[in-house]
Tab-separated table of C-alpha atoms in Angstrom:
chain	number	residue	atom	x	y	z
A	1	MET	CA	6.843	71.631	140.774
A	2	THR	CA	10.380	70.447	141.870
A	3	THR	CA	11.576	67.860	139.357
A	4	GLU	CA	13.204	64.133	140.548
A	5	ASP	CA	16.512	65.525	139.045
A	6	GLU	CA	16.486	69.118	140.951
A	7	VAL	CA	15.954	66.933	144.199
A	8	ALA	CA	18.574	64.520	143.469
A	9	GLN	CA	21.159	67.431	142.654
A	10	THR	CA	20.217	69.210	145.857
A	11	LEU	CA	20.700	65.911	147.807
A	12	ALA	CA	23.912	65.519	146.315
A	13	SER	CA	25.282	68.839	146.844
A	14	TYR	CA	24.183	68.730	150.310
A	15	ALA	CA	25.822	65.384	151.123
A	16	ALA	CA	28.896	66.292	149.245
A	17	ARG	CA	29.411	69.305	151.685
A	18	ALA	CA	28.369	67.467	154.799
A	19	PHE	CA	30.581	64.331	154.217
A	20	ASP	CA	33.506	66.461	152.425
A	21	ALA	CA	33.197	63.941	149.530
A	22	ASP	CA	32.231	63.492	146.042
A	23	CYS	CA	28.420	62.413	146.006
A	24	ALA	CA	26.004	60.819	143.198
A	25	VAL	CA	22.295	60.148	143.795
A	26	PHE	CA	20.591	57.546	141.515
A	27	ALA	CA	16.885	57.476	141.100
A	28	ARG	CA	14.827	54.755	140.481
A	29	VAL	CA	13.416	53.949	137.019
A	30	GLY	CA	10.452	51.448	136.582
A	31	VAL	CA	10.348	48.377	139.118
A	32	ASN	CA	14.235	48.432	139.895
A	33	GLY	CA	15.955	50.125	137.458
A	34	LEU	CA	18.534	53.032	138.201
A	35	ARG	CA	19.596	56.400	136.392
A	36	LEU	CA	22.085	58.616	137.458
A	37	ALA	CA	20.002	61.895	138.754
A	38	GLY	CA	22.435	64.063	140.371
A	39	THR	CA	26.215	64.611	141.383
A	40	ALA	CA	28.713	66.931	143.413
A	41	PRO	CA	30.347	68.837	143.483
A	42	GLY	CA	31.044	68.185	139.626
A	43	MET	CA	30.490	65.304	137.209
A	44	ALA	CA	31.027	62.086	139.236
A	45	GLN	CA	33.563	59.385	137.663
A	46	LEU	CA	31.532	56.369	138.167
A	47	SER	CA	32.728	53.259	136.242
A	48	GLU	CA	30.631	50.411	135.051
A	49	ALA	CA	31.756	48.377	137.966
A	50	ASP	CA	30.578	51.308	140.154
A	51	LYS	CA	27.252	51.329	138.497
A	52	ALA	CA	26.964	47.567	138.661
A	53	ALA	CA	27.462	48.126	142.476
A	54	ALA	CA	24.906	50.675	142.925
A	55	GLN	CA	22.320	48.336	141.153
A	56	TRP	CA	23.386	45.328	143.396
A	57	THR	CA	22.569	47.873	146.530
A	58	MET	CA	18.956	48.619	144.793
A	59	ASP	CA	18.314	44.983	144.068
A	60	LYS	CA	19.240	43.607	147.571
A	61	GLY	CA	18.617	46.722	149.560
A	62	MET	CA	21.648	46.444	151.325
A	63	PRO	CA	24.920	48.757	151.558
A	64	ALA	CA	27.777	48.016	149.218
A	65	GLY	CA	31.401	49.269	148.634
A	66	LYS	CA	33.732	50.958	150.960
A	67	GLY	CA	33.347	50.217	154.489
A	68	ALA	CA	30.684	47.784	153.695
A	69	ASP	CA	30.599	43.960	154.011
A	70	THR	CA	30.345	43.805	150.098
A	71	LEU	CA	33.054	45.180	147.749
A	72	PRO	CA	34.776	46.622	150.751
A	73	GLY	CA	38.008	47.823	148.794
A	74	ALA	CA	35.906	50.039	146.382
A	75	ARG	CA	35.934	53.848	146.678
A	76	TRP	CA	32.464	54.486	146.651
A	77	LEU	CA	30.249	53.459	149.449
A	78	PHE	CA	26.574	52.703	147.928
A	79	VAL	CA	23.548	53.128	150.430
A	80	PRO	CA	20.026	52.478	149.314
A	81	LEU	CA	17.411	55.155	150.123
A	82	ARG	CA	14.594	53.214	151.525
A	83	THR	CA	11.090	54.507	152.309
A	84	ALA	CA	8.079	52.627	153.916
A	85	ARG	CA	6.681	51.798	150.547
A	86	LEU	CA	9.525	51.090	148.486
A	87	PHE	CA	13.472	51.721	147.236
A	88	SER	CA	13.435	55.225	145.743
A	89	GLY	CA	17.128	55.038	144.732
A	90	VAL	CA	20.829	54.839	145.876
A	91	ILE	CA	23.283	57.417	147.459
A	92	ALA	CA	26.928	57.232	146.512
A	93	ILE	CA	29.636	58.566	148.683
A	94	GLY	CA	33.158	58.615	147.399
A	95	ARG	CA	36.207	59.841	149.434
A	96	ASP	CA	39.848	58.231	150.260
A	97	ALA	CA	39.053	58.257	153.915
A	98	PRO	CA	36.296	55.950	154.994
A	99	LEU	CA	33.498	57.051	156.851
A	100	SER	CA	33.760	57.369	160.627
A	101	PRO	CA	30.930	55.247	162.527
A	102	ILE	CA	29.699	58.617	163.462
A	103	GLU	CA	29.391	59.847	159.667
A	104	ARG	CA	27.728	56.435	159.051
A	105	ARG	CA	24.967	57.037	161.477
A	106	ARG	CA	24.628	60.643	160.037
A	107	LEU	CA	24.404	59.200	156.411
A	108	ASP	CA	21.955	56.468	157.427
A	109	ALA	CA	19.669	59.385	159.099
A	110	PHE	CA	20.393	61.456	156.068
A	111	ALA	CA	19.282	58.593	153.370
A	112	ASP	CA	16.264	58.201	155.202
A	113	GLN	CA	14.873	61.980	154.598
A	114	ALA	CA	16.426	61.822	151.041
A	115	ALA	CA	14.457	58.741	150.434
A	116	ASN	CA	11.147	60.742	151.116
A	117	ALA	CA	12.072	63.674	149.397
A	118	LEU	CA	13.211	61.265	145.875
A	119	GLU	CA	10.010	59.318	146.420
A	120	ARG	CA	7.692	62.309	146.487
A	121	ALA	CA	9.392	63.805	143.526
A	122	HIS	CA	9.201	60.291	141.859
A	123	LEU	CA	5.184	59.910	142.321
A	124	ALA	CA	4.825	63.776	141.241
A	125	ARG	CA	6.638	62.985	138.027
A	126	ALA	CA	4.862	59.626	137.606
A	127	TYR	CA	1.446	61.387	138.164
A	128	GLU	CA	2.527	63.853	135.691
A	129	GLU	CA	3.303	61.303	133.228
A	130	THR	CA	-0.114	59.569	133.665
A	131	GLN	CA	-2.007	62.965	133.057
A	132	ILE	CA	0.106	63.431	130.046
A	133	GLU	CA	-0.626	59.997	128.824
A	134	ALA	CA	-4.301	60.202	129.641
A	135	GLY	CA	-4.601	63.762	127.766
A	136	GLU	CA	-3.078	62.195	124.806
A	137	GLU	CA	-5.294	58.959	125.002
A	138	ARG	CA	-8.378	61.668	124.737
A	139	MET	CA	-7.188	63.551	122.430
A	140	ARG	CA	-6.746	60.150	120.024
A	141	SER	CA	-10.107	59.076	121.111
A	142	ILE	CA	-11.580	62.992	120.074
A	143	MET	CA	-9.600	62.699	116.695
A	144	LEU	CA	-10.690	59.363	115.918
A	145	SER	CA	-14.174	60.272	116.733
A	146	SER	CA	-13.738	63.214	114.493
A	147	LEU	CA	-12.430	61.443	111.865
A	148	SER	CA	-14.820	59.031	111.406
A	149	HIS	CA	-17.696	61.303	111.401
A	150	ASP	CA	-16.396	64.140	109.293
A	151	LEU	CA	-15.012	61.695	106.859
A	152	ARG	CA	-17.823	59.451	106.851
A	153	THR	CA	-20.839	62.145	106.122
A	154	PRO	CA	-19.127	63.547	102.800
A	155	ILE	CA	-18.202	59.961	101.501
A	156	THR	CA	-21.806	58.618	102.166
A	157	GLY	CA	-23.094	61.489	100.151
A	158	ILE	CA	-20.850	61.223	97.295
A	159	LEU	CA	-21.521	57.464	97.093
A	160	GLY	CA	-25.236	57.904	97.501
A	161	ALA	CA	-25.439	60.351	94.504
A	162	ALA	CA	-22.900	58.442	92.503
A	163	SER	CA	-25.030	55.391	92.713
A	164	SER	CA	-28.152	57.113	91.773
A	165	LEU	CA	-26.694	58.064	88.884
A	166	ARG	CA	-25.344	54.853	87.917
A	167	VAL	CA	-28.404	52.910	88.481
A	168	TYR	CA	-31.068	55.538	87.507
A	169	GLY	CA	-29.244	57.767	85.303
A	170	ALA	CA	-31.258	57.162	82.481
A	171	LYS	CA	-34.628	57.885	84.478
A	172	HIS	CA	-33.606	60.913	86.042
A	173	ASP	CA	-34.315	64.497	84.508
A	174	GLU	CA	-31.696	66.520	83.542
A	175	ALA	CA	-32.463	68.692	86.601
A	176	THR	CA	-32.079	65.955	88.758
A	177	ARG	CA	-28.890	64.624	87.134
A	178	ALA	CA	-27.459	68.340	87.536
A	179	GLU	CA	-28.385	68.403	91.327
A	180	LEU	CA	-26.890	65.037	92.030
A	181	LEU	CA	-23.546	66.205	90.239
A	182	SER	CA	-23.520	69.286	92.235
A	183	SER	CA	-24.062	67.459	95.351
A	184	ILE	CA	-20.874	65.268	94.747
A	185	GLU	CA	-18.760	67.917	93.680
A	186	SER	CA	-19.607	69.890	97.115
A	187	GLU	CA	-19.222	66.876	99.384
A	188	ALA	CA	-15.933	66.243	97.617
A	189	ALA	CA	-14.922	69.724	97.997
A	190	ARG	CA	-16.019	69.402	101.706
A	191	LEU	CA	-14.068	66.191	102.072
A	192	GLN	CA	-11.163	68.000	100.556
A	193	ARG	CA	-11.130	70.711	103.154
A	194	TYR	CA	-11.071	68.564	105.813
A	195	VAL	CA	-8.188	66.426	104.468
A	196	GLU	CA	-6.376	69.472	103.852
A	197	LYS	CA	-6.874	70.915	107.551
A	198	LEU	CA	-5.931	67.441	108.958
A	199	LEU	CA	-2.802	67.284	106.642
A	200	ASP	CA	-1.888	71.034	107.731
A	201	MET	CA	-2.460	70.267	111.594
A	202	THR	CA	-0.334	66.738	111.189
A	203	ARG	CA	2.641	68.767	109.588
A	204	LEU	CA	2.140	71.579	112.272
A	205	ASP	CA	2.665	69.044	115.106
A	206	ALA	CA	5.479	67.386	113.433
A	207	GLY	CA	7.124	71.046	112.917
A	208	GLY	CA	6.966	70.034	109.107
A	209	ILE	CA	5.688	73.801	108.317
A	210	LYS	CA	8.169	76.898	108.290
A	211	ALA	CA	7.475	80.453	107.762
A	212	LYS	CA	8.867	81.895	104.708
A	213	LYS	CA	8.886	85.741	105.745
A	214	GLU	CA	8.566	88.522	103.031
A	215	ALA	CA	7.094	91.978	102.886
A	216	VAL	CA	3.430	91.274	102.336
A	217	ASP	CA	0.711	93.660	101.739
A	218	VAL	CA	-2.213	92.891	103.943
A	219	GLY	CA	-4.804	94.771	101.631
A	220	ASP	CA	-3.925	92.270	98.754
A	221	ILE	CA	-4.265	89.305	101.204
A	222	ILE	CA	-7.678	90.442	102.558
A	223	ALA	CA	-8.936	90.912	98.780
A	224	ARG	CA	-8.171	87.277	98.051
A	225	VAL	CA	-9.569	85.828	101.218
A	226	VAL	CA	-12.914	87.781	100.139
A	227	GLN	CA	-12.580	86.082	96.658
A	228	ARG	CA	-12.129	82.802	97.904
A	229	ALA	CA	-14.630	83.019	100.461
A	230	ASN	CA	-17.504	83.996	98.150
A	231	ALA	CA	-17.139	80.342	96.552
A	232	VAL	CA	-18.483	79.088	100.213
A	233	ALA	CA	-20.398	82.195	101.367
A	234	GLU	CA	-24.030	80.786	101.149
A	235	ASN	CA	-25.736	84.075	101.255
A	236	LYS	CA	-23.717	85.781	103.570
A	237	TRP	CA	-22.162	89.201	103.164
A	238	ILE	CA	-18.357	89.355	103.290
A	239	ASP	CA	-16.741	92.871	103.463
A	240	GLY	CA	-13.164	93.934	103.921
A	241	ASP	CA	-12.007	97.082	105.312
A	242	VAL	CA	-8.257	97.807	105.201
A	243	GLU	CA	-6.966	100.987	106.784
A	244	PRO	CA	-5.179	103.537	104.346
A	245	GLY	CA	-1.416	103.941	104.724
A	246	LEU	CA	-1.019	100.363	106.616
A	247	PRO	CA	2.692	99.086	106.488
A	248	LEU	CA	3.655	95.973	104.687
A	249	LEU	CA	4.321	93.076	107.195
A	250	LYS	CA	7.006	90.583	107.312
A	251	ALA	CA	4.822	87.476	107.039
A	252	ASP	CA	4.604	84.288	104.743
A	253	PRO	CA	1.772	84.999	102.417
A	254	LEU	CA	0.654	81.477	102.112
A	255	LEU	CA	0.034	81.079	105.790
A	256	LEU	CA	-1.174	84.569	106.467
A	257	GLU	CA	-4.052	84.230	103.731
A	258	GLN	CA	-4.948	80.661	104.981
A	259	ALA	CA	-5.209	81.500	108.679
A	260	VAL	CA	-7.229	84.555	107.573
A	261	TYR	CA	-9.329	82.334	105.225
A	262	ASN	CA	-9.883	79.892	108.297
A	263	LEU	CA	-11.238	82.652	110.208
A	264	VAL	CA	-13.718	83.542	107.513
A	265	GLU	CA	-14.657	80.164	107.038
A	266	ASN	CA	-15.293	79.676	110.808
A	267	ALA	CA	-17.482	82.792	110.538
A	268	ILE	CA	-19.509	81.435	107.483
A	269	PHE	CA	-20.291	78.301	109.505
A	270	HIS	CA	-21.597	80.358	112.465
A	271	ALA	CA	-23.492	83.307	110.815
A	272	LYS	CA	-27.051	83.243	110.209
A	273	GLU	CA	-28.037	83.860	106.361
A	274	SER	CA	-27.840	87.747	105.245
A	275	GLU	CA	-25.470	88.184	107.844
A	276	GLN	CA	-22.348	90.477	107.397
A	277	ILE	CA	-19.027	89.172	107.843
A	278	VAL	CA	-16.173	91.902	108.126
A	279	ILE	CA	-12.622	91.737	107.608
A	280	GLN	CA	-10.608	94.495	109.119
A	281	ALA	CA	-6.846	95.637	109.253
A	282	HIS	CA	-5.655	98.155	111.143
A	283	TYR	CA	-2.722	99.844	112.942
A	284	SER	CA	-2.582	99.247	116.751
A	285	ASP	CA	0.941	99.112	118.474
A	286	GLY	CA	1.389	96.804	115.210
A	287	VAL	CA	-0.846	95.426	112.521
A	288	ARG	CA	-4.192	93.664	113.392
A	289	ILE	CA	-6.409	91.369	111.341
A	290	GLU	CA	-9.732	91.066	112.732
A	291	VAL	CA	-12.633	88.859	111.332
A	292	LEU	CA	-16.107	90.065	112.764
A	293	ASP	CA	-19.128	87.403	112.475
A	294	GLY	CA	-22.644	87.678	113.220
A	295	GLY	CA	-23.174	84.438	114.834
A	296	PRO	CA	-24.080	83.057	118.503
A	297	GLY	CA	-20.926	84.508	119.967
A	298	LEU	CA	-18.636	82.649	122.296
A	299	PRO	CA	-19.442	80.781	125.475
A	300	LYS	CA	-18.447	81.804	128.759
A	301	GLY	CA	-14.560	81.025	129.270
A	302	GLY	CA	-14.348	79.865	125.551
A	303	GLU	CA	-12.214	82.707	124.270
A	304	THR	CA	-8.793	80.456	124.860
A	305	ARG	CA	-10.122	77.090	124.507
A	306	ILE	CA	-11.625	77.914	120.972
A	307	PHE	CA	-8.264	77.707	119.510
A	308	ASP	CA	-7.736	74.151	120.586
A	309	LYS	CA	-7.409	71.358	118.318
A	310	PHE	CA	-11.231	69.768	117.430
A	311	ALA	CA	-12.607	72.501	119.730
A	312	ARG	CA	-16.290	73.781	118.365
A	313	GLY	CA	-18.723	75.837	119.325
A	314	GLU	CA	-22.002	74.956	120.642
A	315	ALA	CA	-23.920	75.665	117.381
A	316	THR	CA	-21.476	74.584	114.933
A	317	LYS	CA	-22.486	72.750	111.980
A	318	ASP	CA	-21.506	69.371	111.049
A	319	ASP	CA	-19.321	70.438	108.286
A	320	GLY	CA	-16.908	72.176	110.886
A	321	THR	CA	-13.890	70.068	111.478
A	322	GLY	CA	-12.737	71.490	114.533
A	323	LEU	CA	-9.158	72.079	113.461
A	324	GLY	CA	-9.430	75.483	111.449
A	325	LEU	CA	-9.007	77.579	114.339
A	326	ALA	CA	-6.106	75.575	115.740
A	327	ILE	CA	-4.409	75.932	112.383
A	328	VAL	CA	-4.979	79.594	112.769
A	329	LYS	CA	-2.877	79.659	116.028
A	330	GLY	CA	-0.240	77.490	114.689
A	331	PHE	CA	0.456	79.487	111.534
A	332	ALA	CA	0.194	82.876	113.482
A	333	THR	CA	2.840	81.648	116.165
A	334	LEU	CA	5.013	80.583	113.338
A	335	MET	CA	4.710	84.220	112.051
A	336	GLY	CA	5.200	85.812	115.380
A	337	ALA	CA	1.910	86.962	115.643
A	338	ALA	CA	-0.663	86.223	118.685
A	339	VAL	CA	-4.314	85.131	118.102
A	340	SER	CA	-7.485	86.141	120.492
A	341	ALA	CA	-11.225	86.008	120.337
A	342	HIS	CA	-13.719	87.777	122.232
A	343	ASN	CA	-17.581	88.487	121.719
A	344	ARG	CA	-18.525	91.828	119.925
A	345	SER	CA	-19.805	94.755	122.077
A	346	ASP	CA	-21.829	96.150	119.422
A	347	GLN	CA	-24.099	93.299	118.416
A	348	HIS	CA	-24.251	89.306	118.695
A	349	GLY	CA	-21.220	87.868	117.167
A	350	ALA	CA	-17.448	87.253	117.974
A	351	VAL	CA	-14.268	88.814	116.814
A	352	PHE	CA	-11.194	87.023	115.980
A	353	THR	CA	-7.878	88.834	115.871
A	354	ILE	CA	-4.560	88.050	114.498
A	355	ALA	CA	-2.127	90.578	115.822
A	356	PHE	CA	1.114	91.178	114.442
A	357	PRO	CA	3.603	93.461	116.646
A	358	GLU	CA	5.526	96.601	115.717
A	359	SER	CA	8.953	94.250	114.890
A	360	ALA	CA	6.968	92.518	112.143
A	361	LEU	CA	6.178	95.655	110.410
A	362	VAL	CA	8.445	96.182	107.250
A	363	SER	CA	7.701	100.080	106.306
A	364	GLU	CA	7.054	103.110	108.450
A	365	ARG	CA	2.956	103.727	108.715
A	366	SER	CA	1.653	106.428	106.434
A	367	ASP	CA	0.356	109.398	107.982
A	368	ASP	CA	-2.651	109.133	105.294
A	369	ARG	CA	-5.957	109.097	107.243
A	370	GLY	CA	-8.445	109.087	104.265
A	371	GLN	CA	-11.337	106.736	104.135
A	372	PRO	CA	-10.433	103.075	104.840
A	373	GLN	CA	-9.404	101.068	101.540
A	374	SER	CA	-11.905	98.639	100.845
A	375	ALA	CA	-11.098	94.985	99.966
A	376	ASP	CA	-15.123	94.675	99.322
A	377	ASN	CA	-15.912	92.049	96.766
A	378	ARG	CA	-19.392	90.866	97.178
């Protein structure tokens, strides 16, 4: 789409050649404001008095300056750019010799065409800004809805269990008290995971996270992720497979570990009990880290949207925040990696991939082709 400034610059360049003069085009801002949007052949030298004259032309809808009834002694001639509906701006022509009557008629005809072109660009920009504002408003609404639900649910569980212990603690047997305490711990951990993701997403949006790259052993990263994931695996089978001889990566170890963990956590939420979740790392024009789950798979057309903020799969449990995969994308981008997702071809489920290019490799790939190294920690 041609922007308002691009249209103004084109108009200024054409008028400067046509009238052998300096030219400036002002675009409308708001109801009757003006801003300098294009000049030719170079940067126009406009004084505050010149700008005030341009504003007067906009306000009154009448020419001003050289050759006009108002401010005839000025160097610049200011002509309003008017359409049938509104004033879209002002065009200024500056040269030592005044315009001839024929040139004035040509300028008036050009101003009519220029006004329509500038108005179309102005309306297109206004429409785009409206769409952006509408999108931001929808995102705020989604975020508030997610916050109200995802924060309220664990807090309600914590308060309920704590209240039961406080009021009926002496009447509960040891097993019941242990169950209530376990509920408080699990709901608090759930709340902590959500808040951490919310903070990570906020820092990403604000540019507050920087990748501190160093040589990273992918096998070590996957081993740590498997160990962490076991704490929330809930009868899921988590396995790690690392191709032998895999080169070291230039990556941020903390960001990479958290990105892979978020993929595994997403797989845990979707996989059925006793389903296998596999974390693979192998060479393919770089290093690819893949998480394969046994869940319902991705809906058609959802392969890209799944990485949007607050996007959730159709079968996602209530404890999914809708932020984990967006954080994966953000962390991967900071490290120069790409993310993708698709459904598995061998069975039901999905594959989520973080792909590092050749330029991210620290060392040469080994020729060892033995059995894949295992990061299995069930």
